[in-house]
XYZ file of C-alpha atoms in Angstrom:
198
model
C -47.179 2.453 -7.812
C -48.312 0.550 -10.918
C -45.912 -2.376 -11.436
C -45.767 -4.654 -14.479
C -44.677 -8.274 -14.163
C -43.182 -9.568 -17.408
C -43.184 -13.258 -18.367
C -42.364 -15.534 -21.293
C -42.073 -19.001 -19.727
C -43.698 -20.988 -16.946
C -44.916 -17.889 -15.096
C -47.566 -17.555 -17.791
C -49.140 -20.970 -17.113
C -47.936 -21.773 -13.584
C -48.142 -18.682 -11.378
C -47.999 -20.531 -8.061
C -47.941 -17.754 -5.428
C -47.221 -14.929 -7.860
C -49.732 -12.195 -7.022
C -51.059 -10.432 -10.111
C -54.106 -8.208 -10.384
C -55.121 -9.458 -13.839
C -54.232 -12.305 -16.168
C -51.076 -12.319 -18.241
C -51.620 -11.265 -21.844
C -49.208 -11.008 -24.795
C -48.793 -7.235 -24.526
C -45.228 -7.152 -23.177
C -42.141 -5.862 -24.977
C -40.322 -7.809 -27.667
C -37.358 -9.444 -25.914
C -34.650 -11.905 -27.029
C -35.394 -15.166 -25.215
C -34.152 -18.722 -25.655
C -34.257 -22.103 -23.874
C -30.629 -21.796 -22.756
C -30.685 -22.176 -18.968
C -30.539 -25.592 -17.334
C -32.857 -25.489 -14.342
C -34.236 -27.907 -11.773
C -34.729 -31.454 -13.000
C -32.537 -30.783 -16.015
C -35.131 -28.728 -17.883
C -34.019 -26.165 -20.456
C -35.776 -22.972 -19.423
C -36.298 -19.618 -21.078
C -34.149 -16.628 -20.182
C -33.358 -13.318 -21.823
C -30.218 -13.868 -23.883
C -29.030 -11.086 -26.157
C -26.480 -13.348 -27.888
C -28.782 -16.238 -28.872
C -32.405 -15.272 -28.273
C -34.678 -14.253 -31.133
C -37.043 -11.385 -30.378
C -40.354 -12.739 -29.108
C -43.536 -11.161 -27.806
C -43.615 -11.378 -24.024
C -46.511 -11.372 -21.597
C -47.403 -8.735 -19.026
C -49.693 -8.427 -16.029
C -50.085 -5.861 -13.270
C -48.664 -6.920 -9.919
C -51.082 -7.039 -6.998
C -48.443 -5.113 -5.064
C -47.951 -1.367 -5.251
C -44.608 -1.456 -3.405
C -41.612 -2.368 -5.582
C -39.748 -4.357 -2.914
C -42.864 -6.391 -2.107
C -43.437 -7.154 -5.798
C -39.760 -8.128 -6.243
C -39.926 -10.409 -3.196
C -43.092 -12.073 -4.524
C -41.454 -12.844 -7.894
C -38.148 -13.843 -6.248
C -39.966 -16.420 -4.098
C -41.923 -17.766 -7.112
C -38.685 -18.236 -9.063
C -36.718 -19.949 -6.271
C -36.738 -23.109 -4.216
C -39.092 -23.561 -1.274
C -37.703 -22.353 2.050
C -34.852 -20.227 0.667
C -33.939 -17.347 2.991
C -34.781 -13.953 1.536
C -31.839 -11.826 0.391
C -30.962 -8.799 2.515
C -31.121 -6.443 -0.473
C -34.040 -7.366 -2.719
C -33.080 -4.837 -5.390
C -29.558 -6.203 -5.878
C -30.012 -9.974 -5.574
C -29.752 -10.795 -9.284
C -32.586 -13.301 -9.755
C -35.214 -10.669 -10.459
C -34.624 -7.531 -12.517
C -36.453 -4.235 -12.254
C -36.757 -0.736 -13.628
C -38.239 2.054 -11.507
C -39.406 4.770 -13.877
C -39.955 7.500 -11.276
C -36.520 7.236 -9.647
C -34.612 6.032 -12.706
C -33.186 3.101 -10.711
C -32.519 -0.173 -12.508
C -31.266 -3.613 -11.558
C -27.477 -3.688 -11.843
C -27.357 -7.442 -12.503
C -29.979 -7.165 -15.245
C -28.014 -4.351 -16.910
C -24.900 -6.528 -16.724
C -26.708 -9.536 -18.259
C -28.976 -7.900 -20.862
C -28.527 -4.109 -21.147
C -30.469 -3.674 -24.400
C -33.425 -5.521 -22.919
C -33.401 -3.288 -19.825
C -33.602 -0.275 -22.142
C -36.453 -1.885 -24.116
C -38.352 -2.730 -20.919
C -37.898 0.826 -19.627
C -39.278 2.298 -22.864
C -42.168 -0.183 -22.855
C -43.062 0.571 -19.206
C -43.099 4.325 -19.882
C -45.226 3.907 -23.012
C -47.731 1.713 -21.163
C -48.183 3.854 -18.072
C -46.293 1.700 -15.592
C -44.231 3.140 -12.737
C -42.003 0.064 -12.664
C -41.501 -3.324 -14.298
C -40.058 -6.548 -12.886
C -38.956 -9.776 -14.560
C -36.838 -12.887 -14.051
C -33.279 -11.809 -14.868
C -31.375 -15.091 -14.652
C -28.609 -15.717 -17.179
C -27.832 -18.722 -19.357
C -25.750 -21.346 -17.533
C -25.675 -23.902 -20.351
C -21.900 -23.618 -20.857
C -20.993 -24.178 -17.208
C -19.040 -27.398 -16.477
C -21.651 -28.791 -14.058
C -24.414 -28.122 -16.635
C -23.984 -28.982 -20.350
C -20.322 -27.967 -20.346
C -20.192 -26.684 -23.929
C -21.027 -23.442 -25.744
C -24.746 -22.986 -26.290
C -26.376 -23.618 -29.672
C -29.626 -25.234 -30.753
C -27.640 -28.320 -31.781
C -25.909 -28.441 -28.395
C -29.312 -28.122 -26.705
C -30.581 -31.190 -28.587
C -27.430 -33.144 -27.657
C -27.967 -32.168 -24.024
C -31.638 -33.194 -24.046
C -30.716 -36.572 -25.547
C -28.617 -37.333 -22.446
C -31.597 -37.055 -20.076
C -33.338 -40.118 -18.681
C -37.004 -40.763 -19.500
C -38.675 -38.804 -16.641
C -36.358 -35.824 -17.128
C -36.700 -35.704 -20.900
C -40.479 -35.899 -20.538
C -40.482 -32.913 -18.129
C -38.041 -30.994 -20.325
C -40.086 -31.497 -23.492
C -43.319 -30.631 -21.657
C -41.801 -27.324 -20.536
C -40.725 -26.430 -24.081
C -44.054 -27.411 -25.656
C -45.936 -25.565 -22.916
C -44.251 -22.229 -23.597
C -46.509 -19.541 -25.083
C -47.004 -19.811 -28.848
C -45.469 -16.356 -29.263
C -42.136 -17.777 -28.073
C -40.684 -19.351 -31.209
C -36.943 -19.987 -30.943
C -34.313 -22.127 -32.702
C -34.352 -24.606 -29.795
C -38.130 -24.941 -29.927
C -38.010 -25.571 -33.679
C -35.176 -28.103 -33.268
C -37.074 -29.934 -30.510
C -40.218 -30.130 -32.673
C -38.154 -31.658 -35.476
C -36.349 -34.108 -33.170
C -39.430 -35.111 -31.154
C -42.413 -34.475 -33.448
C -45.764 -34.405 -31.728
C -44.310 -33.291 -28.409
């Protein structure tokens, strides 16, 4: 089974234990992504968001695994915290999305969160000779009370970043500036205006 791993954020420059057979390159599908998820350390991280994300070129690489569950587990571990117990059902855990071209199976959580993107990924995988594709399928959590606690917008993202202490703001700005050049979003533009040179 030939499995594509799709990326648009830190996976591109910080693979950790992600097993890929070749380097990521900007040959993935156009997907709507934005810095609208608050992750560890307070960083704003990139997720697929069909409400706010502009369409950006994504990156793709072939997984070293030829078994879909093994590839999903590898990406799930890369995207989680160290020592987390593995989910019982890797195909329905929600953190990592997938499409399996041969069987027609797709991640239910990914369809719930970004249905148009699942369709685009499926079409891209078929056109590029992949049997399956996997990606990080987390949703925006910006609006949640324990996160920023207000509706997401680029302006709200700047207000949120301004509340971070020095080490956290430094890490947050480094993540945004380190994103691939193909990923140009309203938040990235707003951050460059607010913190020029970062």
